[in-house]
Coordinates of C-alpha atoms and ligand atoms in Angstrom, one line a residue:
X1 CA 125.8 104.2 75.7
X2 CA 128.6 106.7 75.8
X3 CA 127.3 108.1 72.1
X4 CA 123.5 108.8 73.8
X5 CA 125.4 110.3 77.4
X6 CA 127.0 112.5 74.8
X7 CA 124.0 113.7 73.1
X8 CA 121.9 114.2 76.3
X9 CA 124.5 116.1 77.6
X10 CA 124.4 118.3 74.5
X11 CA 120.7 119.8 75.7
X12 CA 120.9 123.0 77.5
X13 CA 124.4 122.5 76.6
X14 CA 126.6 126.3 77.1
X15 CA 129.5 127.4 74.8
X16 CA 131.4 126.8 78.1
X17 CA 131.1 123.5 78.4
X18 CA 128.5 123.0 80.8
X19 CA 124.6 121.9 80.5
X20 CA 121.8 123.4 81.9
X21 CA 118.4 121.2 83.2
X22 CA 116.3 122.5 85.6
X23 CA 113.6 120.3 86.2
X24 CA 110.5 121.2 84.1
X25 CA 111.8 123.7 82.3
X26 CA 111.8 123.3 78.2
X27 CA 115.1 121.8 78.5
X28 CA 114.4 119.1 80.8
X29 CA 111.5 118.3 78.9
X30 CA 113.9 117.9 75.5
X31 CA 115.9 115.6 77.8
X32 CA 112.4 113.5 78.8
X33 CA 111.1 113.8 75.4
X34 CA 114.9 112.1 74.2
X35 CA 114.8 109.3 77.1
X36 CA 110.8 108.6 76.0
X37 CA 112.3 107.8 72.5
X38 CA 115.1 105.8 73.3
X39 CA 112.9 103.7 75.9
X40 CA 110.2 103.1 72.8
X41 CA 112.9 102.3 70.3
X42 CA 114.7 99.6 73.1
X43 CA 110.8 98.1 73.1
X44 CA 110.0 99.1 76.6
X45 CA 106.6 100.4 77.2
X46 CA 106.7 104.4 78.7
X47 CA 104.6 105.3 81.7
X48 CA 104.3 108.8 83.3
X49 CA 103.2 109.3 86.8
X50 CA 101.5 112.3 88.4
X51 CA 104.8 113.8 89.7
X52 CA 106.0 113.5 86.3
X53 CA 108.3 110.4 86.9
X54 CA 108.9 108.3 84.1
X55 CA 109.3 104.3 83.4
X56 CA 110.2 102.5 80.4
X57 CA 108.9 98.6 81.6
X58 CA 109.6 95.3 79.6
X59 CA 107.6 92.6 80.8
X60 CA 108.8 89.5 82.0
X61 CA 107.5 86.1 82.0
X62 CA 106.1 85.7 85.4
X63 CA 103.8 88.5 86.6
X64 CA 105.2 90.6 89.8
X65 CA 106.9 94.0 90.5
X66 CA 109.6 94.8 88.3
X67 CA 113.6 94.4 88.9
X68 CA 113.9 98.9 88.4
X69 CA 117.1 100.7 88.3
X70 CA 117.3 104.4 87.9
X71 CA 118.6 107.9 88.5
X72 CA 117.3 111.0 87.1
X73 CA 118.5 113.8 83.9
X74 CA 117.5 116.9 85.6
X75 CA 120.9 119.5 86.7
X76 CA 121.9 122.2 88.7
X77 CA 123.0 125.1 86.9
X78 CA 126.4 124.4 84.4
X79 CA 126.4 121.0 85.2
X80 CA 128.8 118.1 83.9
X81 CA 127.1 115.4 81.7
X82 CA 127.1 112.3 83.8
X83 CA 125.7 113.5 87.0
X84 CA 122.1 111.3 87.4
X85 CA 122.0 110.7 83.3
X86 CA 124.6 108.0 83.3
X87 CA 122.6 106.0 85.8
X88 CA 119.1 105.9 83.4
X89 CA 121.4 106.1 79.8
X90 CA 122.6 102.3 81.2
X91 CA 119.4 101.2 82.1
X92 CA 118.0 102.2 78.5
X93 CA 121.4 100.1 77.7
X94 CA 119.8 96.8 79.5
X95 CA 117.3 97.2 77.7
X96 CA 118.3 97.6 73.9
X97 CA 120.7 94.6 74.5
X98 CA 117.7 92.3 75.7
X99 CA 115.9 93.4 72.6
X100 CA 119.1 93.0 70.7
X101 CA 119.1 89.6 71.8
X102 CA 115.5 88.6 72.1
X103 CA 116.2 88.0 76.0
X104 CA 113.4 88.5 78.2
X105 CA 114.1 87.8 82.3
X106 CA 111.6 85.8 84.3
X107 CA 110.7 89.3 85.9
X108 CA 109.7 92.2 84.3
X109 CA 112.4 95.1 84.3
X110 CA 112.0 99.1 84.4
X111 CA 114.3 101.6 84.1
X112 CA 113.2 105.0 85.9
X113 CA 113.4 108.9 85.9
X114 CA 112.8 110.8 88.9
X115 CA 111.7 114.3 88.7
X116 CA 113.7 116.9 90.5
X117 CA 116.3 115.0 92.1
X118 CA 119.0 118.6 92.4
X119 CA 116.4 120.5 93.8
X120 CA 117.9 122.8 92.1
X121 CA 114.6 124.7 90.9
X122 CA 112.0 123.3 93.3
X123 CA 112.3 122.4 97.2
X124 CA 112.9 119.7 98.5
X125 CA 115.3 117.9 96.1
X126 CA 114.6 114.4 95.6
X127 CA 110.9 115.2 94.7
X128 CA 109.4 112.6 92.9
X129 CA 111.1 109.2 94.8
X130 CA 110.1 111.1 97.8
X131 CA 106.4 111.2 96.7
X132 CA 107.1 107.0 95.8
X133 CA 108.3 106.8 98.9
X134 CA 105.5 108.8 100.8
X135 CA 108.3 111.2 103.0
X136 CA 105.9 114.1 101.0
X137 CA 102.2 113.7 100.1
X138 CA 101.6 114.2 95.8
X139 CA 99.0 117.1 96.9
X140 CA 102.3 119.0 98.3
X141 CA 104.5 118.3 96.2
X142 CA 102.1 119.0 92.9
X143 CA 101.5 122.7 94.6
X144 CA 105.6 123.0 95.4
X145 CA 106.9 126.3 94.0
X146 CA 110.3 127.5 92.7
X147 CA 111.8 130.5 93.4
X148 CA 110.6 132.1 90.2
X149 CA 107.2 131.6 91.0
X150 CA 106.6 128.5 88.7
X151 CA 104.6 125.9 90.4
X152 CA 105.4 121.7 89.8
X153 CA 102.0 121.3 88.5
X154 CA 101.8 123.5 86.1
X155 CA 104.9 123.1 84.5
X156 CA 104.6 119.1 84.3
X157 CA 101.6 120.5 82.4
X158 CA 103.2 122.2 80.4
X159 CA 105.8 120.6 79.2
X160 CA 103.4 117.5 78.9
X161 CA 104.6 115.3 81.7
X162 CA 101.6 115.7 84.2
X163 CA 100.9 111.7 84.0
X164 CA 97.9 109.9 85.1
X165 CA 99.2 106.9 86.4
X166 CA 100.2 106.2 89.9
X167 CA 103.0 106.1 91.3
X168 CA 102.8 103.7 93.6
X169 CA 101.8 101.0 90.5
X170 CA 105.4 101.3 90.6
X171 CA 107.4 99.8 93.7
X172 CA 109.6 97.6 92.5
X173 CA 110.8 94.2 93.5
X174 CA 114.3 95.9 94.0
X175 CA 116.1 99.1 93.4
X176 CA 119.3 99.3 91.8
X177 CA 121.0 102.8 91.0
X178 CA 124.4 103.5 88.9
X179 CA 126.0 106.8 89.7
X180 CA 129.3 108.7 89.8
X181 CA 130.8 108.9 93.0
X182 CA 130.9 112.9 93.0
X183 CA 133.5 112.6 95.4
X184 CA 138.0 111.5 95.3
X185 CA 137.6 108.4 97.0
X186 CA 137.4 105.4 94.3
X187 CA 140.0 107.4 92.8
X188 CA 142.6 108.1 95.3
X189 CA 142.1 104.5 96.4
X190 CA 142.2 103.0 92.9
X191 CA 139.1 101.1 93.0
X192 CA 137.1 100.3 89.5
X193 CA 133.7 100.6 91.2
X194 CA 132.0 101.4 94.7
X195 CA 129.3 99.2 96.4
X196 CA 127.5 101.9 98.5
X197 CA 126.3 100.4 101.5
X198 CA 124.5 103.4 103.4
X199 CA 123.8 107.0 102.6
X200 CA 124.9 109.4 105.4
X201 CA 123.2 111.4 107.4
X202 CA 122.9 114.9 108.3
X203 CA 122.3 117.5 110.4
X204 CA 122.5 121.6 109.9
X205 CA 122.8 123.9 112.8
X206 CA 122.5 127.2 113.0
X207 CA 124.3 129.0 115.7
X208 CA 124.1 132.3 117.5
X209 CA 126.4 133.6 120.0
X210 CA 125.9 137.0 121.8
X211 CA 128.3 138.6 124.2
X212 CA 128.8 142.8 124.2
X213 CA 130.0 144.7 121.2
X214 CA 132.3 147.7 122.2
X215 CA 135.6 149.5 121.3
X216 CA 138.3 147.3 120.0
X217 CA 141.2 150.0 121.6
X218 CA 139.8 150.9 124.8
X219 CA 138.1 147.8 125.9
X220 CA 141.3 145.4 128.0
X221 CA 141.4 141.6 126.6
X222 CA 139.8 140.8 130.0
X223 CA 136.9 142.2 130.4
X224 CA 135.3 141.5 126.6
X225 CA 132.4 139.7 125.9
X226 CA 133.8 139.0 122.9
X227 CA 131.0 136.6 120.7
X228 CA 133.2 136.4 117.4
X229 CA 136.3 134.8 119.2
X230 CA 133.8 132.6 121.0
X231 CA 132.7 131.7 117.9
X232 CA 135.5 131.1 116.3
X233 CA 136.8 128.8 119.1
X234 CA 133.6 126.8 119.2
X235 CA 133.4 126.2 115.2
X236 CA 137.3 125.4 115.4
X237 CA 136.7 123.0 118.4
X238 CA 133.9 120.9 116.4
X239 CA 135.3 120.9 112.9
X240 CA 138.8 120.0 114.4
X241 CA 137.5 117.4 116.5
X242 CA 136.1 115.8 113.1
X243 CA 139.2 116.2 111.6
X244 CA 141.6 114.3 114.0
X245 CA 138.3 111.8 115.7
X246 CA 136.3 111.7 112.5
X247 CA 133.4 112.7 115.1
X248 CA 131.4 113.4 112.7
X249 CA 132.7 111.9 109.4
X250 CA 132.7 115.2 108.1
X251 CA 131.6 118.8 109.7
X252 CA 131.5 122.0 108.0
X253 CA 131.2 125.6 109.1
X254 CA 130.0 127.1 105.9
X255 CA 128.6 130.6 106.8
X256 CA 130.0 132.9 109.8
X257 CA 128.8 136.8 110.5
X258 CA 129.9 138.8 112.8
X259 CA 128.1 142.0 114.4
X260 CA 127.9 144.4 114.2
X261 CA 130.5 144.0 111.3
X262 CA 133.7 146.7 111.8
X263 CA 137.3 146.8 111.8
X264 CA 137.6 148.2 115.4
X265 CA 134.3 146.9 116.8
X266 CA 134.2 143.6 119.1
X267 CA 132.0 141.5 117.9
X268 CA 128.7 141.5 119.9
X269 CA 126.6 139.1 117.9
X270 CA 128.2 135.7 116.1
X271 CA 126.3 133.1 114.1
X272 CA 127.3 130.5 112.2
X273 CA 126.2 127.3 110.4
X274 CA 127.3 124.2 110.4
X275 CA 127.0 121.2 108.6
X276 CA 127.2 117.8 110.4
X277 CA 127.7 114.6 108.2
X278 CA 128.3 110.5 109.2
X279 CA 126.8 107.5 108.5
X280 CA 126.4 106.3 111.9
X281 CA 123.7 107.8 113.2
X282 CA 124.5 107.8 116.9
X283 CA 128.4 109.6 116.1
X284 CA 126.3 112.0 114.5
X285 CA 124.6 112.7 118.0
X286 CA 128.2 112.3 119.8
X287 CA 128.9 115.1 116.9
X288 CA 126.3 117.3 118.8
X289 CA 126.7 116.5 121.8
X290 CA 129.8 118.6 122.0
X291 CA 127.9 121.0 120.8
X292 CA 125.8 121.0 123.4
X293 CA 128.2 120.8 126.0
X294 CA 130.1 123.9 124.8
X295 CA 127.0 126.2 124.3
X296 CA 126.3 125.4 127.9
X297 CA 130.2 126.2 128.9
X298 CA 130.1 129.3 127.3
X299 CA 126.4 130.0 128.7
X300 CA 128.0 129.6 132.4
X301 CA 131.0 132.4 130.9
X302 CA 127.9 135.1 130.3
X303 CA 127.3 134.7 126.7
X304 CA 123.9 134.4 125.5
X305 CA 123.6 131.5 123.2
X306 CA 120.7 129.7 121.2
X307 CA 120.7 126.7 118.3
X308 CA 118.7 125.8 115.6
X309 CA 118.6 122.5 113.8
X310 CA 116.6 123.4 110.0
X311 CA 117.5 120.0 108.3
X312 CA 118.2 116.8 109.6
X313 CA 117.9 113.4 107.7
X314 CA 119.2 110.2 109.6
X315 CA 121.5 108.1 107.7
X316 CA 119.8 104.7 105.3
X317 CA 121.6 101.9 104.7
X318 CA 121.2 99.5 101.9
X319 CA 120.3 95.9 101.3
X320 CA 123.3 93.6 102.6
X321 CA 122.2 91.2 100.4
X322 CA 122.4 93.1 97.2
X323 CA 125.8 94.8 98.0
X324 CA 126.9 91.3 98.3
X325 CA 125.3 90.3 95.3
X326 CA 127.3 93.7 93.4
X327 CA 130.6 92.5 95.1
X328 CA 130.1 89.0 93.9
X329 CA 129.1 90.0 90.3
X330 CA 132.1 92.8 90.3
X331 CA 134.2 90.3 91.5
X332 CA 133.5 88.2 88.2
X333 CA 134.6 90.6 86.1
X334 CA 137.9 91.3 88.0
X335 CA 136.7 94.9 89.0
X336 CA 138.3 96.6 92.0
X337 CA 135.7 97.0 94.2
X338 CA 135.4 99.1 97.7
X339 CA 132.9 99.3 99.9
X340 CA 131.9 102.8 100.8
X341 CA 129.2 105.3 101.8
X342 CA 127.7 108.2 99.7
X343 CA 127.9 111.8 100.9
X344 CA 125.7 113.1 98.8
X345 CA 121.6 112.5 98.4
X346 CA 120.2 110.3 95.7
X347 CA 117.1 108.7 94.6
X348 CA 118.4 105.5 96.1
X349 CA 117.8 106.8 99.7
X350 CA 114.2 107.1 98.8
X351 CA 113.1 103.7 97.1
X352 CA 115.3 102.5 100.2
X353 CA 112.2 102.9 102.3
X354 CA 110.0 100.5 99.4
X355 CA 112.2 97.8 98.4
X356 CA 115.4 96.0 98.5
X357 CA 117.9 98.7 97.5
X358 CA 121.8 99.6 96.6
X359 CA 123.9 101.8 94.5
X360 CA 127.0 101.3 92.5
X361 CA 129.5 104.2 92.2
X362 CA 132.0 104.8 89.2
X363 CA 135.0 107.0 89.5
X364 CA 135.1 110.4 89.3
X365 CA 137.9 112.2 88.3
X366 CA 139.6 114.5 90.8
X367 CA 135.7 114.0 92.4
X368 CA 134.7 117.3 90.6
X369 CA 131.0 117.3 90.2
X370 CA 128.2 119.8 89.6
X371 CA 130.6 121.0 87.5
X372 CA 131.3 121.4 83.2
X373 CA 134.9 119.6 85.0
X374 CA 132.7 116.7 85.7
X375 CA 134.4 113.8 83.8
X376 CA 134.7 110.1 84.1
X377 CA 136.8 107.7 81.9
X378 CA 134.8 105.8 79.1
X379 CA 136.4 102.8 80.0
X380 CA 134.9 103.5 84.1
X381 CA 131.4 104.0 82.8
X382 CA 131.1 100.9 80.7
X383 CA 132.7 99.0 84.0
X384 CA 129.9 99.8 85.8
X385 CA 127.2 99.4 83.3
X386 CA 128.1 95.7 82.9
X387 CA 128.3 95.8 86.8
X388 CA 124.7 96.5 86.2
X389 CA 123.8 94.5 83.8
X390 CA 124.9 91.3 85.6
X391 CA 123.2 92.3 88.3
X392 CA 120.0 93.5 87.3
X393 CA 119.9 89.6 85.4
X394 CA 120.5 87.7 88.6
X395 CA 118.0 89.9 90.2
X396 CA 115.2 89.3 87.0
X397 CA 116.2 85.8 86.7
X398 CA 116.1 84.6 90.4
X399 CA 112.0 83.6 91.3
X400 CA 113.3 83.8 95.0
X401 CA 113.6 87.0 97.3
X402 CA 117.2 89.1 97.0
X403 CA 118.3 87.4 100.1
X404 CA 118.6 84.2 98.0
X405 CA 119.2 83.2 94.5
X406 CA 117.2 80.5 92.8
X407 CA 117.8 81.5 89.3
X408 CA 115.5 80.0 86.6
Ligands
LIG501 ZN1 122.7 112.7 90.8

């Protein structure tokens, strides 16, 4: 496993260290055209779906939707090598020990590749388990275009992944996906692996503040309309309040301008960004609220004030059954596990909406991601590929639902 995460990092690889994938270009389709080879070899049948998604599927002995796991190989620009790879490398691993073995589970098993998960090239990220899971219509996202012009349906064309099959011949009995963390907490709290029980949620505002611009030597402290220091004490107020009342989990002021942009000017125009994060979907509307509440407080001081929200995704949690299930099976093989919640998008999130779903992080070292930097111990990744192993076999060989095990 660690050999092939080696050699799919190596395409679009830079003399820098880093790799290079963006979905549908001729480097992602080496990467798909590598994965297509090791799913034949591992004796899975390969499938390609009209958003390009791919599934290698061993069939088991009872007929039914398949126990799927899955991530995706596409990057953003000078990536690390684990990111989304080391999720689908261990499924391809499942499968080459059942043939290995001569093993075949009750249910049939499939291990997936999602097209543009970074979004990287093409908007919006996630793109082909958001088709599966019907948040965007095929037609729309076929016809989705990248900032250099290219369109999604004529590069799967091109690189000879526009597949006829549909996708939704593909929602699966249950949804398991092995990632990095991409963040310091497993780390920092010395824990071997990460049950992930929800997916945050989000919300961006944008924020504009007017007062008056004039002189910065003539004009007396009080009598300015001042919208940069009334910015600047609004963004402090909300991403301070996170900070000490984790209201929201995380908040982020990530852009700020000021105009009309001088040394000895006051401000008369501010606007800023910001970036609201938490799991709990009503602290994330606590999280605005005080937003609210001090646009209207600074309204009744004179200032002029509007607010945009341009993304918002509430937060998904996962199957309680399978994060017990993980827990129980990491427990057997004396991992440290913590439960936790993932700040970043995945596939996961997606099928979440089909089918019985969970995610199982590994370590990642200083939590350096989308980054050449991106590492994770050998001895980490094989942890959690047993993790998935174990569980991907209780799930194939149980003929009940995932809320209860009657293994065959
Ligand atoms: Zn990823």
């Amino acid at each position: 496993m660690l050999a092939r995460l080696h050699e799919l990092g190596e395409i679009g690889a830079d003399a820098r260290g880093g790799r290079t994938r963006l979905a549908l270009t001729s480097e992602d389709k080496q990467g798909r055209d590598l994965i297509v080879a090791w799913l034949r070899e591992a004796g899975a049948e390969v499938h390609v779906d009209q958003i390009g998604n791919i599934y290698g599927v061993v069939q088991g002995e009872a007929a039914g939707p398949p126990v799927m796991v899955g991530s995706h190989i596409d990057t953003v620009t000078r990536a690390g090598a684990y990111d989304g790879c080391y999720g689908v490398v261990a499924g391809i691993e499942i499968l080459l020990a059942l043939a290995t073995c001569g093993m075949r589970f009750h249910r049939s098993f499939a291990v997936a590749v999602f097209t543009n998960e970074e979004g990287a090239r093409f908007g919006p990220d996630l793109l082909g388990s958001r088709v599966l899971a019907r948040a965007i219509s095929l037609q729309d996202a076929l016809s989705a275009r990248a900032r250099d012009g290219a369109q999604v349906s004529d590069e799967l064309e091109r690189i000879g992944y526009a597949g006829l099959a549909s996708p939704w011949n593909f929602v699966p009995h249950a949804f398991l996906e092995l990632h990095i963390e991409q963040g310091p907490i497993l780390e920092r709290q010395g824990g071997n692996v990460g049950v992930v029980e929800a997916v945050q949620g989000h919300a961006w505002w944008r924020v504009a503040i007017e007062g008056t611009a004039n002189h910065a030597g003539t004009t007396p402290m009080d009598m300015r309309s001042d919208a940069g220091f009334a910015a600047m004490t609004l963004a402090t107020r909300l991403v301070r309040h996170s900070a000490t009342e984790r209201v929201p989990a995380v908040a982020t002021v990530g852009t700020f301008d000021l105009e009309p942009g001088a040394v000895n000017v006051v401000p008369g125009r501010a606007v800023f960004t910001l970036d609201l994060r938490d799991q709990r979907d009503h602290v994330l509307h606590a999280a605005e609220e005080l937003l609210f509440e001090s646009l209207r407080a600074l309204e009744s001081d004179g200032f002029r004030v509007s607010s945009e929200c341009f993304s918002r995704h509430a937060s998904v949690s996962f199957d309680p059954h399978l994060c017990r299930l993980l827990e129980t099976e990491a427990d057997a093989l004396d991992l440290r596990v913590l439960r936790m919640s993932s700040g970043a998008s995945h596939d996961a999130q997606m099928m979440a909406s089909l089918c019985p779903t969970a995610m199982v992080f590994v370590p990642s070292h200083r939590g350096i991601s989308h980054n050449p930097a991106e590492h994770t111990e050998p001895e980490a990744l094989a942890s959690g590929a047993a993790l998935l192993f174990r569980a991907v076999q209780r799930l194939a060989n149980s003929t009940g639902g995932v809320d209860g095990f009657s293994g065959v």
